[in-house]
C-alpha cells in the first residue's frame, strides 16, 4: 500500500520518533504549526476517523492512552490540543488516521 505514514511506521521513510509501542507510533510533524507538534498514528492502516469500527477501535483507545504520556514528556502541563482532520473539507492530506498534538504556547481560541 502506498501510504506515507505506513512507510514511516515501517522505517522506510525517516521520522523523528517521540513514542512507540505495539499499537501506536508518534513522531514530530515535518512542518510544525506550534512549538510542539506531534502526530500519533495507529500501526494498522486506518484511513481516517470515518473508518473506526469495533474491530479496530482498540488502536484508538491505545492512542488516547499514549497521548497524556507524550504530553507529559513534552512538558505540556498547561494544556494542548488534539486535532484529527477527516476528508477534503478538513484538508486531510495523509489518508492514514492521525491525531495532531499541538502545544507549547497559548493556542488560539478558534479552530476553523
Ligand atoms: P493532515 O493535513 O491532517 O492530513 O496532516 C498531515 C500532516 O502530516 C501535516 O501536518 C504534514 O506536515 C505532516 N507530514 C507530511 N509528511 C510528513 C513527514 N514525512 N514526516 C512528518 N510529518 C509529515
CSV table of N, CA and C and ligand atoms in Angstrom, one decimal:
chain,number,residue,atom,x,y,z
A,1,UNK,N,0.8,-1.2,0.0
A,1,UNK,CA,0.0,0.0,0.0
A,1,UNK,C,0.9,1.3,0.0
A,2,UNK,N,0.5,2.2,-0.8
A,2,UNK,CA,1.3,3.4,-1.0
A,2,UNK,C,0.9,4.5,0.0
A,3,UNK,N,1.3,4.2,1.3
A,3,UNK,CA,0.8,5.2,2.4
A,3,UNK,C,2.0,5.7,3.1
A,4,UNK,N,2.1,7.0,3.1
A,4,UNK,CA,3.3,7.7,3.7
A,4,UNK,C,3.5,7.3,5.2
A,5,UNK,N,2.4,7.3,5.9
A,5,UNK,CA,2.6,7.0,7.3
A,5,UNK,C,2.8,5.5,7.6
A,6,UNK,N,2.3,4.6,6.7
A,6,UNK,CA,2.7,3.2,6.9
A,6,UNK,C,4.2,3.1,6.6
A,7,UNK,N,4.7,3.8,5.7
A,7,UNK,CA,6.2,3.8,5.4
A,7,UNK,C,7.0,4.3,6.5
A,8,UNK,N,6.5,5.4,7.2
A,8,UNK,CA,7.2,5.9,8.3
A,8,UNK,C,7.2,4.9,9.5
A,9,UNK,N,6.0,4.3,9.7
A,9,UNK,CA,5.9,3.3,10.8
A,9,UNK,C,6.9,2.1,10.5
A,10,UNK,N,7.0,1.7,9.2
A,10,UNK,CA,7.9,0.6,8.8
A,10,UNK,C,9.4,1.0,8.8
A,11,UNK,N,9.7,2.3,9.0
A,11,UNK,CA,11.1,2.8,9.0
A,11,UNK,C,11.6,3.0,7.6
A,12,UNK,N,10.7,2.9,6.6
A,12,UNK,CA,11.2,3.1,5.2
A,12,UNK,C,11.4,4.6,4.9
A,13,UNK,N,10.7,5.4,5.6
A,13,UNK,CA,10.9,6.9,5.5
A,13,UNK,C,11.3,7.4,6.9
A,14,UNK,N,12.4,8.2,7.0
A,14,UNK,CA,12.8,8.6,8.3
A,14,UNK,C,11.8,9.5,9.0
A,15,UNK,N,11.8,9.5,10.3
A,15,UNK,CA,10.9,10.4,11.1
A,15,UNK,C,11.6,10.6,12.4
A,16,UNK,N,11.1,11.6,13.1
A,16,UNK,CA,11.7,12.0,14.4
A,16,UNK,C,10.7,11.4,15.5
A,17,UNK,N,11.0,10.1,15.9
A,17,UNK,CA,10.1,9.4,16.8
A,17,UNK,C,10.1,10.0,18.2
A,18,UNK,N,8.9,10.1,18.8
A,18,UNK,CA,8.8,10.5,20.2
A,18,UNK,C,8.2,9.4,21.0
A,19,UNK,N,7.5,8.4,20.4
A,19,UNK,CA,6.9,7.4,21.2
A,19,UNK,C,6.5,6.2,20.3
A,20,UNK,N,6.7,5.0,20.8
A,20,UNK,CA,6.2,3.8,20.1
A,20,UNK,C,5.9,2.7,21.0
A,21,UNK,N,4.8,2.0,20.7
A,21,UNK,CA,4.5,0.8,21.4
A,21,UNK,C,4.0,-0.2,20.4
A,22,UNK,N,3.4,-1.3,20.9
A,22,UNK,CA,2.9,-2.3,20.0
A,22,UNK,C,1.8,-1.8,19.1
A,23,UNK,N,1.1,-0.8,19.5
A,23,UNK,CA,-0.1,-0.3,18.8
A,23,UNK,C,0.0,1.0,18.0
A,24,UNK,N,0.9,1.8,18.5
A,24,UNK,CA,0.9,3.2,18.0
A,24,UNK,C,2.3,3.7,17.8
A,25,UNK,N,2.4,4.7,17.0
A,25,UNK,CA,3.7,5.4,16.7
A,25,UNK,C,3.5,6.9,16.7
A,26,UNK,N,4.4,7.6,17.3
A,26,UNK,CA,4.2,9.1,17.3
A,26,UNK,C,5.5,9.7,16.9
A,27,UNK,N,5.4,10.8,16.1
A,27,UNK,CA,6.6,11.4,15.6
A,27,UNK,C,6.3,12.9,15.4
A,28,UNK,N,7.4,13.7,15.2
A,28,UNK,CA,7.3,15.1,15.1
A,28,UNK,C,6.8,15.5,13.7
A,29,UNK,N,5.8,16.4,13.6
A,29,UNK,CA,5.4,16.8,12.3
A,29,UNK,C,6.5,17.5,11.5
A,30,UNK,N,6.6,17.3,10.3
A,30,UNK,CA,7.7,17.8,9.5
A,30,UNK,C,7.5,19.3,9.2
A,31,UNK,N,6.3,19.9,9.4
A,31,UNK,CA,6.1,21.3,9.2
A,31,UNK,C,5.3,21.8,10.5
A,32,UNK,N,6.0,21.9,11.6
A,32,UNK,CA,5.3,22.2,12.8
A,32,UNK,C,4.5,23.5,12.8
A,33,UNK,N,3.3,23.5,13.4
A,33,UNK,CA,2.4,24.7,13.5
A,33,UNK,C,2.4,25.2,14.9
A,34,UNK,N,3.2,24.6,15.8
A,34,UNK,CA,3.3,25.0,17.2
A,34,UNK,C,4.6,24.6,17.7
A,35,UNK,N,5.1,25.1,18.8
A,35,UNK,CA,6.4,24.6,19.3
A,35,UNK,C,6.5,23.1,19.5
A,36,UNK,N,5.4,22.5,20.0
A,36,UNK,CA,5.3,21.1,20.0
A,36,UNK,C,4.2,20.7,19.0
A,37,UNK,N,4.5,19.9,18.0
A,37,UNK,CA,3.5,19.4,17.0
A,37,UNK,C,3.9,18.0,16.7
A,38,UNK,N,3.2,17.1,17.3
A,38,UNK,CA,3.4,15.7,17.1
A,38,UNK,C,2.2,15.0,16.5
A,39,UNK,N,2.5,14.0,15.6
A,39,UNK,CA,1.5,13.2,15.0
A,39,UNK,C,1.5,11.8,15.7
A,40,UNK,N,0.3,11.3,16.1
A,40,UNK,CA,0.3,10.0,16.6
A,40,UNK,C,-0.7,9.1,15.7
A,41,UNK,N,-0.2,8.0,15.4
A,41,UNK,CA,-0.9,7.2,14.4
A,41,UNK,C,-1.0,5.7,14.8
A,42,UNK,N,-2.1,5.0,14.4
A,42,UNK,CA,-2.2,3.6,14.7
A,42,UNK,C,-1.2,2.8,13.8
A,43,UNK,N,-0.7,1.7,14.3
A,43,UNK,CA,0.2,0.9,13.4
A,43,UNK,C,-0.5,0.1,12.4
A,44,UNK,N,-1.8,0.0,12.5
A,44,UNK,CA,-2.7,-0.6,11.4
A,44,UNK,C,-3.1,0.6,10.5
A,45,UNK,N,-3.3,0.2,9.2
A,45,UNK,CA,-3.7,1.3,8.3
A,45,UNK,C,-5.2,1.5,8.5
A,46,UNK,N,-5.6,2.6,9.0
A,46,UNK,CA,-7.0,3.1,9.1
A,46,UNK,C,-7.0,4.4,8.4
A,47,UNK,N,-7.9,4.6,7.4
A,47,UNK,CA,-7.8,5.7,6.5
A,47,UNK,C,-8.1,7.1,7.2
A,48,UNK,N,-9.1,7.0,8.1
A,48,UNK,CA,-9.5,8.3,8.8
A,48,UNK,C,-10.4,7.9,9.9
A,49,UNK,N,-10.9,8.9,10.7
A,49,UNK,CA,-11.8,8.6,11.7
A,49,UNK,C,-13.2,8.1,11.2
A,50,UNK,N,-13.4,8.2,9.9
A,50,UNK,CA,-14.6,7.6,9.3
A,50,UNK,C,-14.5,6.1,9.2
A,51,UNK,N,-13.3,5.6,9.5
A,51,UNK,CA,-13.1,4.1,9.3
A,51,UNK,C,-12.8,3.4,10.6
A,52,UNK,N,-13.2,4.0,11.7
A,52,UNK,CA,-13.1,3.4,13.0
A,52,UNK,C,-14.3,2.5,13.3
A,53,UNK,N,-14.1,1.2,13.6
A,53,UNK,CA,-15.1,0.3,13.9
A,53,UNK,C,-14.8,-0.5,15.1
A,54,UNK,N,-15.7,-1.3,15.6
A,54,UNK,CA,-15.5,-2.1,16.8
A,54,UNK,C,-14.2,-2.9,16.6
A,55,UNK,N,-14.0,-3.4,15.4
A,55,UNK,CA,-12.8,-4.3,15.2
A,55,UNK,C,-11.5,-3.6,15.3
A,56,UNK,N,-11.4,-2.3,15.0
A,56,UNK,CA,-10.1,-1.6,15.1
A,56,UNK,C,-10.1,-0.5,16.2
A,57,UNK,N,-11.2,-0.4,16.9
A,57,UNK,CA,-11.2,0.7,17.9
A,57,UNK,C,-10.2,0.7,19.0
A,58,UNK,N,-9.7,-0.5,19.2
A,58,UNK,CA,-8.7,-0.6,20.3
A,58,UNK,C,-7.4,0.2,19.9
A,59,UNK,N,-7.1,0.3,18.6
A,59,UNK,CA,-6.0,1.2,18.3
A,59,UNK,C,-6.2,2.6,18.8
A,60,UNK,N,-7.4,3.1,18.6
A,60,UNK,CA,-7.8,4.4,19.0
A,60,UNK,C,-7.7,4.6,20.6
A,61,UNK,N,-8.1,3.5,21.3
A,61,UNK,CA,-8.0,3.5,22.7
A,61,UNK,C,-6.5,3.7,23.1
A,62,UNK,N,-5.7,2.9,22.5
A,62,UNK,CA,-4.2,3.0,22.8
A,62,UNK,C,-3.7,4.3,22.4
A,63,UNK,N,-4.1,4.9,21.4
A,63,UNK,CA,-3.7,6.3,21.0
A,63,UNK,C,-4.0,7.2,22.2
A,64,UNK,N,-5.2,7.2,22.7
A,64,UNK,CA,-5.6,8.1,23.7
A,64,UNK,C,-5.0,7.7,25.1
A,65,UNK,N,-4.5,6.5,25.2
A,65,UNK,CA,-3.8,6.2,26.4
A,65,UNK,C,-2.4,6.8,26.3
A,66,UNK,N,-1.8,6.8,25.1
A,66,UNK,CA,-0.4,7.3,24.9
A,66,UNK,C,-0.3,8.8,25.0
A,67,UNK,N,-1.4,9.5,24.5
A,67,UNK,CA,-1.3,10.9,24.4
A,67,UNK,C,-0.9,11.6,25.7
A,68,UNK,N,-1.6,11.3,26.8
A,68,UNK,CA,-1.2,12.0,28.1
A,68,UNK,C,0.3,11.8,28.5
A,69,UNK,N,0.8,10.6,28.2
A,69,UNK,CA,2.2,10.3,28.5
A,69,UNK,C,3.1,11.1,27.6
A,70,UNK,N,2.8,11.2,26.3
A,70,UNK,CA,3.6,12.1,25.4
A,70,UNK,C,3.5,13.5,25.9
A,71,UNK,N,2.3,14.0,26.2
A,71,UNK,CA,2.1,15.4,26.6
A,71,UNK,C,3.0,15.7,27.8
A,72,UNK,N,3.0,14.7,28.8
A,72,UNK,CA,3.7,14.9,30.0
A,72,UNK,C,5.2,15.0,29.6
A,73,UNK,N,5.7,14.1,28.8
A,73,UNK,CA,7.1,14.1,28.5
A,73,UNK,C,7.5,15.3,27.7
A,74,UNK,N,6.6,15.9,27.0
A,74,UNK,CA,6.9,17.1,26.2
A,74,UNK,C,6.7,18.4,27.0
A,75,UNK,N,6.3,18.2,28.3
A,75,UNK,CA,6.2,19.4,29.2
A,75,UNK,C,4.9,20.2,28.9
A,76,UNK,N,3.9,19.6,28.4
A,76,UNK,CA,2.6,20.3,28.1
A,76,UNK,C,1.7,20.4,29.3
A,77,UNK,N,2.2,20.7,30.5
A,77,UNK,CA,1.3,20.7,31.6
A,77,UNK,C,0.3,21.8,31.6
A,78,UNK,N,0.5,22.8,30.8
A,78,UNK,CA,-0.5,23.9,30.7
A,78,UNK,C,-1.6,23.6,29.7
A,79,UNK,N,-1.5,22.5,29.0
A,79,UNK,CA,-2.6,22.1,28.1
A,79,UNK,C,-2.1,21.9,26.7
A,80,UNK,N,-2.9,21.3,25.9
A,80,UNK,CA,-2.6,21.1,24.5
A,80,UNK,C,-3.9,20.8,23.7
A,81,UNK,N,-3.7,20.7,22.4
A,81,UNK,CA,-4.9,20.5,21.5
A,81,UNK,C,-4.7,19.2,20.7
A,82,UNK,N,-5.8,18.4,20.6
A,82,UNK,CA,-5.7,17.2,19.7
A,82,UNK,C,-6.7,17.5,18.6
A,83,UNK,N,-6.1,17.3,17.3
A,83,UNK,CA,-6.9,17.5,16.1
A,83,UNK,C,-6.8,16.3,15.2
A,84,UNK,N,-7.9,15.9,14.6
A,84,UNK,CA,-7.8,14.9,13.5
A,84,UNK,C,-8.7,15.4,12.3
A,85,UNK,N,-8.0,15.6,11.2
A,85,UNK,CA,-8.8,16.1,10.0
A,85,UNK,C,-9.3,14.9,9.3
A,86,UNK,N,-10.5,15.0,8.8
A,86,UNK,CA,-11.2,13.9,8.1
A,86,UNK,C,-11.7,14.4,6.8
A,87,UNK,N,-11.2,14.0,5.7
A,87,UNK,CA,-11.7,14.3,4.4
A,87,UNK,C,-11.3,15.7,3.8
A,88,UNK,N,-11.8,16.0,2.7
A,88,UNK,CA,-11.3,17.1,1.9
A,88,UNK,C,-11.7,18.5,2.5
A,89,UNK,N,-12.9,18.6,3.1
A,89,UNK,CA,-13.3,19.8,3.7
A,89,UNK,C,-12.4,20.2,4.9
A,90,UNK,N,-11.9,19.2,5.5
A,90,UNK,CA,-11.0,19.4,6.7
A,90,UNK,C,-9.5,19.4,6.3
A,91,UNK,N,-9.2,19.3,4.9
A,91,UNK,CA,-7.9,19.3,4.4
A,91,UNK,C,-7.0,18.1,4.9
A,92,UNK,N,-7.6,17.0,5.0
A,92,UNK,CA,-6.8,15.8,5.4
A,92,UNK,C,-5.9,15.5,4.2
A,93,UNK,N,-4.6,15.5,4.4
A,93,UNK,CA,-3.7,15.4,3.3
A,93,UNK,C,-3.0,14.0,3.3
A,94,UNK,N,-3.0,13.3,4.4
A,94,UNK,CA,-2.5,11.9,4.5
A,94,UNK,C,-3.6,11.0,4.9
A,95,UNK,N,-3.9,10.0,4.1
A,95,UNK,CA,-5.1,9.2,4.3
A,95,UNK,C,-4.7,8.0,5.2
A,96,UNK,N,-4.2,8.3,6.3
A,96,UNK,CA,-3.9,7.3,7.4
A,96,UNK,C,-4.3,8.0,8.7
A,97,UNK,N,-5.2,7.5,9.5
A,97,UNK,CA,-5.7,8.2,10.7
A,97,UNK,C,-4.5,8.7,11.5
A,98,UNK,N,-4.6,10.0,11.8
A,98,UNK,CA,-3.6,10.6,12.7
A,98,UNK,C,-4.2,11.7,13.5
A,99,UNK,N,-3.7,11.8,14.7
A,99,UNK,CA,-4.1,12.9,15.6
A,99,UNK,C,-2.9,13.8,15.8
A,100,UNK,N,-3.1,15.1,15.5
A,100,UNK,CA,-2.1,16.1,15.8
A,100,UNK,C,-2.2,16.5,17.3
A,101,UNK,N,-1.0,16.5,17.9
A,101,UNK,CA,-0.9,17.0,19.3
A,101,UNK,C,-0.2,18.3,19.2
A,102,UNK,N,-0.8,19.4,19.6
A,102,UNK,CA,-0.3,20.8,19.4
A,102,UNK,C,-0.2,21.5,20.7
A,103,UNK,N,0.9,22.1,21.0
A,103,UNK,CA,1.0,22.8,22.3
A,103,UNK,C,2.4,23.5,22.4
A,104,UNK,N,2.7,23.9,23.6
A,104,UNK,CA,3.9,24.6,23.9
A,104,UNK,C,3.8,26.1,23.7
A,105,UNK,N,2.6,26.6,23.5
A,105,UNK,CA,2.3,28.0,23.5
A,105,UNK,C,0.8,28.2,23.8
A,106,UNK,N,0.4,29.4,24.0
A,106,UNK,CA,-1.0,29.7,24.1
A,106,UNK,C,-1.6,29.6,22.7
A,107,UNK,N,-2.5,28.6,22.5
A,107,UNK,CA,-3.2,28.4,21.2
A,107,UNK,C,-4.3,29.3,21.0
A,108,UNK,N,-4.7,29.6,19.8
A,108,UNK,CA,-5.9,30.4,19.5
A,108,UNK,C,-7.2,29.8,20.0
A,109,UNK,N,-8.2,30.6,20.3
A,109,UNK,CA,-9.5,30.1,20.7
A,109,UNK,C,-10.4,29.8,19.6
A,110,UNK,N,-9.9,29.8,18.4
A,110,UNK,CA,-10.7,29.4,17.2
A,110,UNK,C,-10.1,28.1,16.6
A,111,UNK,N,-11.0,27.3,16.0
A,111,UNK,CA,-10.5,26.0,15.4
A,111,UNK,C,-10.8,25.9,14.0
A,112,UNK,N,-11.5,26.8,13.4
A,112,UNK,CA,-11.9,26.7,12.0
A,112,UNK,C,-11.9,28.0,11.3
B,1,LIG,P1,-3.3,16.4,7.7
B,1,LIG,O1,-3.2,17.6,6.8
B,1,LIG,O2,-4.3,16.5,8.9
B,1,LIG,O3,-3.6,15.1,6.9
B,1,LIG,O4,-1.9,16.2,8.4
B,1,LIG,C1,-0.8,15.6,7.7
B,1,LIG,C2,0.4,16.1,8.4
B,1,LIG,O5,1.5,15.3,8.1
B,1,LIG,C3,0.8,17.6,8.1
B,1,LIG,O6,0.8,18.4,9.3
B,1,LIG,C4,2.2,17.4,7.5
B,1,LIG,O7,3.1,18.5,7.8
B,1,LIG,C5,2.7,16.1,8.1
B,1,LIG,N1,3.7,15.4,7.3
B,1,LIG,C6,3.7,15.1,6.0
B,1,LIG,N2,4.8,14.4,5.7
B,1,LIG,C7,5.4,14.2,6.8
B,1,LIG,C8,6.7,13.5,7.1
B,1,LIG,N3,7.4,12.9,6.2
B,1,LIG,N4,7.1,13.5,8.4
B,1,LIG,C9,6.3,14.1,9.4
B,1,LIG,N5,5.2,14.8,9.1
B,1,LIG,C10,4.7,14.8,7.9
